[in-house]
Rosetta silent file (secondary structure, phi, psi, omega in degrees, C-alpha in Angstrom):
SEQUENCE: MRVGLSVYGTTFSMGVHPAAGRPTLRPQQLMDQAIALDLQGVELPFVFLDGADIEALKQYAQERQLFITLDTYGFDPEHLGQVLELGARLGAGTVRTLVGGARLGGDRREMVGHWQDYLQQALAGLRKATVVAERLGINLAVENHQDIASEELLWLCTTIDSPQFGITFDTGNPLATAEEPIDFTRRIAPYVKHVHLKDYWIYLSEEGYRLVRCPLGQGVIDFPAMLEILDQTGREITKVVELGALEGRHVRALADDYWLEYPPRSASQFAHVWRFVQDHARPAGEWRTPFERGESVDAVVAYEQRQLISSLAYLQGVFRIAEKQLDGHA
SCORE:     score description
SCORE:     0.000 S_00000001
   1 L     0.000  124.545 -175.398  109.607   91.445  112.835 S_00000001
   2 L   -99.185  123.515 -177.950  106.947   94.149  113.047 S_00000001
   3 E  -125.965  137.425 -179.172  103.523   93.333  111.620 S_00000001
   4 E  -121.319 -167.901 -174.148  100.457   95.549  111.581 S_00000001
   5 E  -121.152  131.915  172.916   96.802   95.525  110.579 S_00000001
   6 E  -105.183  152.859  179.051   95.179   96.754  107.364 S_00000001
   7 L   -80.058  -19.046 -166.613   91.462   97.484  107.042 S_00000001
   8 L   -81.754   -9.166  174.335   91.129   95.930  103.597 S_00000001
   9 L   -85.863  -13.402 -178.289   91.269   92.280  104.618 S_00000001
  10 L  -137.964   61.362 -170.297   88.217   92.678  106.849 S_00000001
  11 L   -70.383  -29.562  175.004   86.160   95.341  105.111 S_00000001
  12 L   -71.949  -47.300 -179.146   82.809   94.245  106.558 S_00000001
  13 L   -59.769  -35.891 -176.408   84.190   94.037  110.096 S_00000001
  14 L   -86.393   -5.797 -177.945   85.812   97.465  109.737 S_00000001
  15 L    74.289   19.921 -179.042   82.721   99.111  108.239 S_00000001
  16 L   -86.185  -38.175 -178.428   84.628   99.946  105.048 S_00000001
  17 L   -71.064  133.216 -177.342   82.503   97.934  102.611 S_00000001
  18 L   -61.032  -22.752 -179.981   79.342   99.841  101.582 S_00000001
  19 L   -88.138   -0.368 -175.524   77.206   96.733  102.168 S_00000001
  20 L   -70.959  -32.303  178.649   78.435   96.277  105.740 S_00000001
  21 L    66.676   31.964  178.853   75.814   98.598  107.220 S_00000001
  22 L  -142.394  157.492 -178.022   77.978   99.600  110.169 S_00000001
  23 L   -62.371  144.602  175.781   80.055  102.665  111.081 S_00000001
  24 L   -72.438  138.201  178.295   83.565  102.853  109.682 S_00000001
  25 L   -59.379  143.290  172.036   86.285  102.395  112.279 S_00000001
  26 L   -87.445  160.467 -175.791   88.076  105.526  113.389 S_00000001
  27 H   -54.437  -44.007 -179.337   91.904  105.587  113.359 S_00000001
  28 H   -65.256  -34.345  177.622   92.278  105.162  117.124 S_00000001
  29 H   -65.327  -38.277  176.928   89.882  102.212  117.052 S_00000001
  30 H   -64.264  -41.804  176.640   92.011  100.548  114.382 S_00000001
  31 H   -60.797  -42.578  179.330   95.096  101.074  116.549 S_00000001
  32 H   -63.195  -38.632  177.010   93.275   99.566  119.517 S_00000001
  33 H   -63.762  -42.135  178.837   92.320   96.536  117.430 S_00000001
  34 H   -60.338  -44.259  179.469   95.931   96.082  116.372 S_00000001
  35 H   -63.165  -43.232  179.949   97.074   96.207  119.993 S_00000001
  36 H   -61.624  -29.204  179.115   94.373   93.735  121.053 S_00000001
  37 L   -91.472    7.412  179.414   95.652   91.345  118.374 S_00000001
  38 L    63.679   37.550  176.566   99.249   91.802  119.594 S_00000001
  39 L  -103.226  167.385 -168.578  100.268   93.602  116.398 S_00000001
  40 L  -116.963   12.223 -179.704  102.736   96.448  116.096 S_00000001
  41 E  -175.856  179.645  179.337  101.257   98.861  113.580 S_00000001
  42 E  -142.907  153.955  167.085   98.446   99.918  111.259 S_00000001
  43 E  -112.323  114.350 -173.716   97.898  100.898  107.661 S_00000001
  44 E  -102.859  124.507  168.155   95.469  103.813  107.636 S_00000001
  45 E   -62.505  135.778 -175.733   93.531  104.975  104.562 S_00000001
  46 H   -61.370  -27.129 -179.871   94.128  108.708  104.323 S_00000001
  47 H   -66.988  -20.318  176.666   90.361  109.285  104.092 S_00000001
  48 H   -66.165  -18.740 -172.451   90.084  107.984  107.675 S_00000001
  49 H   -92.284    1.752  179.092   91.922  111.111  108.808 S_00000001
  50 L   -61.049  117.743  179.738   89.302  113.601  107.665 S_00000001
  51 L    79.891    3.821 -177.445   88.601  115.787  110.699 S_00000001
  52 L   -82.327  155.156  174.043   91.003  113.818  112.911 S_00000001
  53 L   -84.403   98.663 -171.916   93.388  115.349  115.444 S_00000001
  54 H   -63.796  -44.238 -178.783   96.652  114.412  113.724 S_00000001
  55 H   -63.414  -39.177  179.189   98.952  115.338  116.600 S_00000001
  56 H   -66.223  -40.397  178.174   96.851  113.351  119.070 S_00000001
  57 H   -65.831  -40.693  177.987   96.883  110.295  116.792 S_00000001
  58 H   -60.188  -45.590  179.857  100.631  110.583  116.325 S_00000001
  59 H   -64.869  -41.088 -179.693  101.150  110.712  120.074 S_00000001
  60 H   -59.906  -43.585  179.740   98.734  107.804  120.638 S_00000001
  61 H   -68.837  -43.509 -177.954  100.676  105.640  118.189 S_00000001
  62 H   -65.061  -39.826  179.412  104.097  106.645  119.494 S_00000001
  63 H   -63.436  -26.527 -179.318  103.162  105.975  123.110 S_00000001
  64 L  -103.762    8.183  176.572  102.132  102.456  122.072 S_00000001
  65 L    56.115   41.511  177.755  105.120  101.991  119.755 S_00000001
  66 L   -97.737  133.794  170.434  102.902  101.446  116.712 S_00000001
  67 E   -82.078  155.057  177.314  104.164  102.113  113.209 S_00000001
  68 E  -126.868  130.503  166.018  101.835  103.848  110.759 S_00000001
  69 E  -112.916  135.603  179.991  101.632  103.441  107.007 S_00000001
  70 E  -101.127  137.849 -172.006   99.320  105.844  105.207 S_00000001
  71 E  -112.733  129.573  174.103   97.258  104.509  102.315 S_00000001
  72 L  -146.477 -161.857 -174.288   96.192  106.404   99.200 S_00000001
  73 L  -148.946  159.586  170.842   95.879  105.915   95.438 S_00000001
  74 L    83.993 -177.122 -176.661   96.957  107.329   92.103 S_00000001
  75 L  -134.574   17.340  174.477   99.909  109.348   90.871 S_00000001
  76 L   -65.707  119.617 -172.639   98.654  112.935   90.799 S_00000001
  77 H   -65.053  -32.870  178.779  101.636  114.787   92.303 S_00000001
  78 H   -66.255  -46.589  178.126   99.556  117.446   94.040 S_00000001
  79 H   -62.106  -48.171 -179.191   97.388  114.843   95.774 S_00000001
  80 H   -62.069  -37.905  177.559  100.369  112.672   96.691 S_00000001
  81 H   -60.266  -42.036  178.267  102.216  115.701   98.010 S_00000001
  82 H   -64.392  -41.454  179.898   99.325  116.509  100.338 S_00000001
  83 H   -68.987  -38.242  176.450   99.148  112.912  101.585 S_00000001
  84 H   -62.786  -42.209  176.202  102.915  112.807  102.104 S_00000001
  85 H   -60.789  -43.183  178.189  102.729  116.017  104.152 S_00000001
  86 H   -63.177  -42.733  178.560   99.914  114.472  106.190 S_00000001
  87 H   -61.585  -40.679  178.714  101.930  111.292  106.636 S_00000001
  88 H   -63.795  -41.676  177.528  104.935  113.240  107.884 S_00000001
  89 H   -63.245  -33.013 -176.916  102.778  115.062  110.435 S_00000001
  90 H   -81.796  -13.932 -176.348  101.358  111.718  111.551 S_00000001
  91 L    85.059   18.562  178.721  104.773  110.101  111.927 S_00000001
  92 L   -72.167  145.903  176.654  104.148  107.593  109.134 S_00000001
  93 L   -88.976  -25.460 -174.018  107.176  105.923  107.607 S_00000001
  94 E  -144.201  141.774  166.279  105.567  105.139  104.270 S_00000001
  95 E  -108.816  122.049  178.195  102.756  106.334  102.024 S_00000001
  96 E   -93.725  136.615  174.012  101.410  103.519   99.873 S_00000001
  97 E  -137.974  179.606  178.780   99.845  104.308   96.516 S_00000001
  98 L  -141.839  157.060 -179.606   98.868  102.461   93.338 S_00000001
  99 L   -88.343  -42.845  179.569   99.055  103.097   89.607 S_00000001
 100 L    73.223 -154.194  178.498   95.802  101.419   88.540 S_00000001
 101 L    93.374  -36.793  178.947   94.633  101.506   84.946 S_00000001
 102 L  -100.247  156.225  171.822   94.109   97.765   84.595 S_00000001
 103 E   -72.490  149.975  177.301   91.164   95.733   85.790 S_00000001
 104 L   -59.289  139.825 -169.807   91.822   93.611   88.859 S_00000001
 105 L    99.545   10.367  175.909   93.221   90.301   87.742 S_00000001
 106 L    70.980   23.094 -173.649   95.875   92.019   85.625 S_00000001
 107 E   -90.493  108.440 -177.461   93.499   92.643   82.720 S_00000001
 108 L  -103.128    9.478 -169.756   94.809   95.481   80.525 S_00000001
 109 H   -61.815  -29.960  177.492   92.686   94.789   77.470 S_00000001
 110 H   -73.871  -11.162 -178.815   90.697   98.006   77.837 S_00000001
 111 H  -104.113   11.084 -179.513   94.014   99.902   77.780 S_00000001
 112 L   -57.611  127.475 -178.479   95.299   98.482   74.493 S_00000001
 113 L    88.431   -9.420 -177.047   97.050  101.290   72.644 S_00000001
 114 L  -124.956  -11.981 -170.855   97.080  103.516   75.740 S_00000001
 115 H   -62.112  -44.082 -177.439   98.968  101.555   78.403 S_00000001
 116 H   -65.314  -39.896  175.471  102.458  102.872   77.637 S_00000001
 117 H   -62.681  -39.757  178.968  101.262  106.490   77.665 S_00000001
 118 H   -61.379  -43.936  178.446   99.521  105.775   80.952 S_00000001
 119 H   -63.311  -37.809  178.298  102.758  104.436   82.453 S_00000001
 120 H   -65.297  -38.478  175.381  104.641  107.536   81.307 S_00000001
 121 H   -63.392  -41.968  178.324  102.048  109.726   83.035 S_00000001
 122 H   -61.785  -44.380  178.744  102.437  107.629   86.179 S_00000001
 123 H   -58.746  -46.336 -178.176  106.211  108.005   86.043 S_00000001
 124 H   -61.760  -45.059 -179.451  105.982  111.782   85.689 S_00000001
 125 H   -67.163  -43.324 -179.605  103.578  112.146   88.604 S_00000001
 126 H   -66.507  -35.697  179.343  105.450  109.772   90.894 S_00000001
 127 H   -64.787  -43.002  177.824  108.756  111.453   90.106 S_00000001
 128 H   -64.814  -42.154 -179.449  107.390  114.862   91.130 S_00000001
 129 H   -65.797  -31.397 -179.587  105.849  113.432   94.297 S_00000001
 130 H   -64.694  -29.652  175.654  109.138  111.763   95.206 S_00000001
 131 H   -59.751  -40.634  176.864  110.758  115.191   95.485 S_00000001
 132 H   -66.738  -43.928  179.324  108.306  115.912   98.319 S_00000001
 133 H   -58.927  -40.469  179.145  108.996  112.508   99.883 S_00000001
 134 H   -65.148  -41.310  179.542  112.738  113.237   99.850 S_00000001
 135 H   -63.545  -36.786 -176.039  112.227  116.603  101.515 S_00000001
 136 H   -88.745  -15.317 -177.022  110.083  115.044  104.240 S_00000001
 137 L    71.700   35.092 -179.021  112.143  111.887  104.705 S_00000001
 138 L  -123.722  148.380 -179.424  109.143  109.603  104.141 S_00000001
 139 E   -82.620  142.308  168.075  108.805  106.684  101.717 S_00000001
 140 E  -113.388  119.506 -170.220  106.489  106.705   98.709 S_00000001
 141 E  -131.389  117.781 -178.840  105.799  103.091   97.745 S_00000001
 142 E   -84.427  132.392 -179.798  103.755  101.868   94.761 S_00000001
 143 E   -86.763  146.569  165.435  101.855   98.621   95.238 S_00000001
 144 L   -79.090   84.874 -169.097  101.675   95.746   92.776 S_00000001
 145 L   -97.932   46.450 -177.885   97.896   96.126   92.872 S_00000001
 146 L    59.667   30.344 -179.760   97.052   93.572   90.168 S_00000001
 147 L  -126.855  -64.162 -178.209   97.904   96.266   87.648 S_00000001
 148 L   -99.064  146.476 -176.186  101.632   96.686   87.040 S_00000001
 149 L   -92.950  173.402 -177.242  104.062   93.801   86.690 S_00000001
 150 H   -60.770  -37.432  179.862  107.533   93.356   88.169 S_00000001
 151 H   -59.088  -39.709 -177.229  109.193   94.616   84.976 S_00000001
 152 H   -78.052  -34.519  174.325  107.291   97.909   85.255 S_00000001
 153 H   -62.202  -44.828  179.082  107.871   98.273   88.986 S_00000001
 154 H   -64.484  -37.559  176.714  111.605   97.875   88.440 S_00000001
 155 H   -61.618  -44.537  177.632  111.465  100.419   85.608 S_00000001
 156 H   -60.956  -46.341 -175.562  109.779  102.939   87.901 S_00000001
 157 H   -66.687  -43.760 -178.036  112.282  102.340   90.705 S_00000001
 158 H   -73.941  -30.008  179.196  115.413  102.512   88.566 S_00000001
 159 H   -74.769  -45.346  178.941  114.176  105.525   86.599 S_00000001
 160 H   -71.260  -39.127  169.667  113.131  107.569   89.640 S_00000001
 161 L    51.732   59.610  179.009  116.243  106.330   91.464 S_00000001
 162 L  -133.883  139.932  176.297  115.515  107.683   94.938 S_00000001
 163 L   -65.616  -15.378 -179.856  116.020  106.090   98.360 S_00000001
 164 L   -94.816   -3.283  179.366  112.564  107.403   99.294 S_00000001
 165 E  -112.412  137.116  179.282  110.772  105.721   96.392 S_00000001
 166 E  -168.428 -146.495 -168.313  110.017  102.029   96.239 S_00000001
 167 E  -124.270  136.926  161.640  107.450   99.266   96.334 S_00000001
 168 E   -93.842  112.876 -172.543  104.599   98.135   98.542 S_00000001
 169 E   -93.718  111.716  172.029  104.797   94.401   97.919 S_00000001
 170 E   -89.520  116.446 -169.482  101.503   92.504   98.005 S_00000001
 171 L   -68.038  -24.410  179.654  102.583   88.885   98.413 S_00000001
 172 L   -88.456  -22.336 -169.327   99.555   87.383   96.649 S_00000001
 173 H   -77.193  -13.398  172.736   99.365   89.743   93.700 S_00000001
 174 H   -53.760  -34.046 -179.217  102.280   88.471   91.558 S_00000001
 175 H   -66.878  -23.630 -179.696   99.875   85.777   90.394 S_00000001
 176 H   -74.263  -20.036  173.010   97.492   88.465   89.116 S_00000001
 177 H  -109.462   26.564  175.101  100.102   89.553   86.571 S_00000001
 178 L    55.294   51.433  177.766  100.927   85.905   85.762 S_00000001
 179 L  -128.410  144.274  178.886  104.217   85.807   87.676 S_00000001
 180 L   -72.891  130.398 -168.526  105.621   83.140   89.975 S_00000001
 181 H   -60.665  -41.331 -178.264  105.611   84.600   93.510 S_00000001
 182 H   -71.621  -39.948  174.751  109.147   83.724   94.628 S_00000001
 183 H   -58.209  -44.430  178.614  110.687   84.873   91.339 S_00000001
 184 H   -58.240  -45.976 -178.520  108.749   88.124   91.703 S_00000001
 185 H   -60.524  -45.946 -179.460  110.031   88.559   95.269 S_00000001
 186 H   -60.202  -39.391 -177.227  113.663   88.080   94.280 S_00000001
 187 H   -64.971  -46.894 -169.796  113.338   90.669   91.515 S_00000001
 188 H   -94.538   -8.392 -172.117  111.793   93.455   93.530 S_00000001
 189 H   -49.990  -40.773 -177.944  113.294   92.803   96.999 S_00000001
 190 H   -61.873  -17.199 -174.252  115.925   95.587   96.826 S_00000001
 191 H  -111.688    3.292 -175.538  113.163   98.194   96.436 S_00000001
 192 E   -75.224  128.989  177.166  110.541   96.951   98.901 S_00000001
 193 E  -108.098  -26.406 -171.232  109.521   99.494  101.564 S_00000001
 194 E  -156.724  152.993 -174.438  106.318   97.905  102.884 S_00000001
 195 E  -133.168  137.382  166.551  104.494   94.564  102.555 S_00000001
 196 E  -101.515  117.818  179.138  100.892   93.378  102.380 S_00000001
 197 E   -85.291  111.447 -175.933  100.739   89.790  103.643 S_00000001
 198 L  -141.622  146.198  177.471   98.158   88.015  101.494 S_00000001
 199 L  -130.248  158.715  179.887   97.537   84.430  100.404 S_00000001
 200 E  -138.819  149.785  159.412   95.315   82.899   97.741 S_00000001
 201 E   -91.482  150.288  178.193   93.707   79.664   96.717 S_00000001
 202 E  -114.623  132.626  173.184   93.867   78.950   92.975 S_00000001
 203 E  -125.270  126.887  179.609   91.011   77.517   90.930 S_00000001
 204 E   -69.332  149.089  174.887   91.516   76.727   87.250 S_00000001
 205 L  -135.648  172.749 -179.884   89.148   78.209   84.654 S_00000001
 206 L   -64.891  -30.302 -177.597   88.753   77.895   80.891 S_00000001
 207 L   -99.540   -5.183 -178.024   90.559   81.217   80.371 S_00000001
 208 L   162.281 -107.568 -179.602   93.171   80.882   83.103 S_00000001
 209 E  -160.849  157.249  176.043   92.630   80.781   86.846 S_00000001
 210 E  -107.336  142.486  173.589   90.832   82.437   89.735 S_00000001
 211 E  -105.867  122.644 -175.879   92.471   83.794   92.868 S_00000001
 212 E  -123.998  132.151 -176.346   90.292   83.358   95.953 S_00000001
 213 E   -58.071  151.972  176.917   91.115   84.738   99.395 S_00000001
 214 L  -159.435  166.355  175.200   92.137   82.391  102.178 S_00000001
 215 L   -62.930  149.927  175.814   93.886   82.544  105.561 S_00000001
 216 L   -58.147  137.372  178.566   97.643   83.093  105.453 S_00000001
 217 L    89.675  -11.108  179.811   99.482   79.799  105.262 S_00000001
 218 L  -103.017   -4.172 -177.291   96.583   77.862  103.764 S_00000001
 219 L  -106.850 -139.843 -169.857   97.088   78.938  100.174 S_00000001
 220 L  -101.915   -7.193 -173.311   99.885   78.923   97.626 S_00000001
 221 L   -85.638  129.576  177.915  102.302   81.530   99.021 S_00000001
 222 L   -89.445   86.287 -175.209  105.553   80.313  100.592 S_00000001
 223 H   -64.771  -43.393  178.050  105.838   82.924  103.331 S_00000001
 224 H   -55.656  -41.792  179.597  109.004   81.574  105.001 S_00000001
 225 H   -67.534  -42.483  179.378  110.852   81.750  101.667 S_00000001
 226 H   -62.549  -47.131 -177.051  109.503   85.216  100.868 S_00000001
 227 H   -65.647  -34.405  177.216  110.326   86.627  104.279 S_00000001
 228 H   -64.389  -42.314  178.024  113.835   85.204  104.131 S_00000001
 229 H   -60.789  -44.078 -179.965  114.449   86.943  100.798 S_00000001
 230 H   -67.999  -38.101  178.724  113.204   90.240  102.236 S_00000001
 231 H   -63.424  -31.707 -178.309  115.244   89.793  105.432 S_00000001
 232 L   -68.016  -12.392  175.840  118.388   89.342  103.345 S_00000001
 233 L   -71.681  -18.352  179.749  118.082   92.961  102.202 S_00000001
 234 L    79.572    6.550  179.815  119.186   93.970  105.697 S_00000001
 235 L  -107.000  148.169  172.069  116.402   96.535  106.038 S_00000001
 236 L   -82.920  114.597 -175.543  113.562   96.572  108.539 S_00000001
 237 L  -111.547  122.791  178.225  110.478   96.431  106.327 S_00000001
 238 E   -68.829  149.903 -178.402  107.038   97.073  107.789 S_00000001
 239 E  -139.921  145.713  173.699  104.346   94.514  107.040 S_00000001
 240 E  -131.722  149.478  173.672  100.573   94.387  107.484 S_00000001
 241 E   -79.521  120.328  177.099   98.067   91.559  107.270 S_00000001
 242 L  -137.754   91.204  178.912   95.773   92.272  104.332 S_00000001
 243 L   -64.860  162.074 -175.160   93.670   89.287  103.337 S_00000001
 244 L   -65.875  169.661 -179.993   92.257   89.198   99.816 S_00000001
 245 L   -67.992  165.141  179.796   89.078   90.882   98.656 S_00000001
 246 L   -76.801   -7.369  176.337   85.656   89.322   99.123 S_00000001
 247 L  -111.858  132.375  176.373   85.406   88.856   95.350 S_00000001
 248 L   -62.338  152.324  179.928   87.550   86.319   93.513 S_00000001
 249 E  -109.840  125.146 -177.115   89.974   87.664   90.896 S_00000001
 250 E   -97.823  115.402  178.546   89.937   86.078   87.444 S_00000001
 251 E  -100.182  104.827 -172.328   93.331   86.030   85.716 S_00000001
 252 L   -91.138   55.408 -173.262   92.557   85.311   82.065 S_00000001
 253 L   -69.561  -13.142  177.924   96.126   84.464   81.105 S_00000001
 254 L   -95.348   -3.594  177.243   95.006   81.943   78.459 S_00000001
 255 L   -70.857  140.301 -174.898   92.896   84.483   76.559 S_00000001
 256 L   -58.079  -35.837 -174.188   94.411   85.331   73.173 S_00000001
 257 L  -100.869    9.524 -177.187   94.365   89.084   73.779 S_00000001
 258 L   -63.507  -35.432 -166.838   95.374   89.093   77.471 S_00000001
 259 L   -94.239    4.587 -169.693   99.061   89.804   76.794 S_00000001
 260 L   -57.935  -35.432 -177.367   98.829   92.658   74.284 S_00000001
 261 L  -109.441   16.570  178.055  100.059   95.367   76.675 S_00000001
 262 L   -88.931  154.283  171.830  102.365   93.221   78.827 S_00000001
 263 L   -60.254  153.324  179.482  106.161   93.367   78.716 S_00000001
 264 L   -58.155  133.479  176.140  107.664   90.637   76.510 S_00000001
 265 L  -127.501  144.924  179.564  107.788   87.274   78.277 S_00000001
 266 L   -82.327  163.058  176.111  109.451   84.089   77.078 S_00000001
 267 H   -61.300  -36.614 -179.598  107.699   80.760   76.656 S_00000001
 268 H   -67.424  -35.075  176.409  109.819   79.369   79.498 S_00000001
 269 H   -63.011  -45.517 -179.975  108.653   82.167   81.820 S_00000001
 270 H   -67.236  -39.379  178.393  105.017   81.390   81.114 S_00000001
 271 H   -60.110  -37.578 -179.333  105.625   77.656   81.426 S_00000001
 272 H   -64.076  -48.153 -178.758  107.169   78.275   84.849 S_00000001
 273 H   -70.926  -35.511 -179.831  104.196   80.220   86.203 S_00000001
 274 H   -68.465  -34.916  174.745  101.670   77.882   84.590 S_00000001
 275 H   -63.101  -40.521  177.032  103.375   74.888   86.197 S_00000001
 276 H   -60.737  -46.503 -179.669  103.074   76.693   89.540 S_00000001
 277 H   -59.822  -48.039 -178.316   99.374   77.326   88.929 S_00000001
 278 H   -65.622  -39.560 -179.019   98.682   73.723   87.981 S_00000001
 279 H   -66.090  -27.457 -174.399  100.706   72.314   90.872 S_00000001
 280 H  -108.368   -1.866 -177.350   98.805   74.443   93.397 S_00000001
 281 E   -66.208  141.284  177.179   95.298   74.503   91.923 S_00000001
 282 L   -84.311  159.931  176.934   92.515   73.208   94.137 S_00000001
 283 L   -59.311  149.306  178.011   89.973   70.647   92.937 S_00000001
 284 L   -58.451  140.010 -178.998   87.060   72.091   90.995 S_00000001
 285 L   168.013 -167.822 -179.605   84.234   73.121   93.284 S_00000001
 286 L   -65.770  120.077 -179.832   82.595   76.050   95.067 S_00000001
 287 L  -114.404   -9.086 -175.015   85.070   78.908   95.181 S_00000001
 288 L   -71.259  146.843  175.593   82.796   81.836   96.006 S_00000001
 289 L   -79.094  166.672  175.444   83.087   83.621   99.342 S_00000001
 290 L   -54.960  -34.576  177.195   80.058   84.094  101.637 S_00000001
 291 L   -63.483  -45.240 -179.086   79.748   87.627  100.241 S_00000001
 292 L   -68.090  -24.852  178.266   79.592   86.331   96.674 S_00000001
 293 L   -86.417   -0.112  177.246   76.995   83.769   97.730 S_00000001
 294 L    76.461   26.400  179.528   74.789   86.536   99.131 S_00000001
 295 L   -75.912  171.503 -173.295   75.023   85.466  102.757 S_00000001
 296 L   -68.371  162.250  176.260   74.169   87.781  105.662 S_00000001
 297 H   -57.821  -44.725 -179.753   76.377   90.561  106.979 S_00000001
 298 H   -59.889  -38.586  179.544   76.928   88.600  110.196 S_00000001
 299 H   -66.476  -39.685  179.540   78.055   85.566  108.186 S_00000001
 300 H   -67.982  -42.507  178.265   80.539   87.646  106.187 S_00000001
 301 H   -60.510  -45.601  179.757   81.910   89.296  109.343 S_00000001
 302 H   -61.753  -40.183  177.722   82.342   85.900  111.019 S_00000001
 303 H   -61.454  -47.210  178.278   84.106   84.595  107.895 S_00000001
 304 H   -59.529  -45.832 -176.200   86.507   87.549  107.886 S_00000001
 305 H   -66.463  -39.652  177.505   87.275   87.173  111.576 S_00000001
 306 H   -60.605  -43.915 -178.895   87.932   83.426  111.327 S_00000001
 307 H   -68.103  -36.829  178.441   90.375   83.990  108.499 S_00000001
 308 H   -64.801  -48.738 -178.378   92.119   86.838  110.332 S_00000001
 309 H   -63.315  -41.348  176.990   92.589   84.866  113.563 S_00000001
 310 H   -61.776  -40.025 -179.919   93.824   81.827  111.635 S_00000001
 311 H   -64.395  -42.840 -179.459   96.283   84.045  109.741 S_00000001
 312 H   -66.295  -38.954  177.314   97.699   85.569  112.908 S_00000001
 313 H   -62.666  -41.044  178.044   98.168   82.141  114.490 S_00000001
 314 H   -62.464  -46.019 -178.619  100.043   81.010  111.384 S_00000001
 315 H   -62.068  -37.822  177.740  102.320   84.067  111.422 S_00000001
 316 H   -57.698  -42.174  177.787  103.207   83.500  115.067 S_00000001
 317 H   -65.195  -42.244  178.956  104.483   80.057  114.129 S_00000001
 318 H   -61.661  -43.495 -177.448  106.455   81.391  111.172 S_00000001
 319 H   -70.040  -35.038  177.054  108.096   84.078  113.293 S_00000001
 320 H   -62.511  -43.010  178.458  108.990   81.629  116.077 S_00000001
 321 H   -63.398  -43.184 -179.742  110.788   79.421  113.550 S_00000001
 322 H   -62.707  -40.903  179.382  112.587   82.440  112.072 S_00000001
 323 H   -64.641  -39.869  178.132  113.728   83.592  115.526 S_00000001
 324 H   -64.027  -39.524  178.688  115.102   80.131  116.336 S_00000001
 325 H   -65.159  -39.687  177.670  117.027   80.103  113.066 S_00000001
 326 H   -65.129  -41.804  178.295  118.493   83.519  113.833 S_00000001
 327 H   -61.949  -36.956 -179.630  119.491   82.378  117.332 S_00000001
 328 H   -68.039  -26.082  179.780  121.173   79.335  115.806 S_00000001
 329 H   -91.925   -5.724 -176.447  123.261   81.560  113.534 S_00000001
 330 L   -70.363    0.000    0.000  124.217   83.961  116.329 S_00000001
């Protein structure tokens, strides 16, 4: 199982966060960090490549047997086409993008009356960009970025209907669109091209619940079950560690107007996810991260690094168990 490193789980350490006050890592430095952590790939924001020697980076990654996923945003076909061309030159297997439109935490209330038109625009742009992806033989994969739900991801995939188009699956984000994580995984598994490994703690609120970052394996996500579902597709799917943001995400699923632009859901579906939330919620208490508490840059960096190292140790254990199970079935 090949796992890489994303910059977005450690934005202070990587110099990505504007408050970090340190230089942003260059692409080769990110690759070196991945190697030092015994990882097998990287997810590079396309903006990191401004002024970079693409051929040299491609060779550097290939010599070290690192996979590359290129990261961008939006559905403008001209922009996506340029990033896909760049990804092909770099030797990337996948370009990850996002639809956006909703506030983080799955909040579409500002899009009431406009959400369906927005989705149609996204479909049109992604469909045009997929033609470029097919020509280049590279994947274009939309993330569940706390914006679109599984129903809409499946609609995009079945409508575009291309082997080069699919999903970047963020393992923590089903909860941001009020969906049970394993159910979400089963639904979208046939279309997954790339994975963000993320876990969350849950804290109840008057309007719903908050999602707060935590090390992999310490939160609510059942990674062994998720990975088994993805393995059953028979495809090698790249994965990167991407811990949650430094700000908690508030999912206001109990607000009267939260659901206005969501696909129809049954009472039993909501009861299922709400039971999951209640069963996994932590006791009431301090949920803010060091960043949210206004602690120093050094404190935030140390916090990020502790969570990253803990996450990698957890994954090693998960993969060892999976390998033993495979050997037992051989």
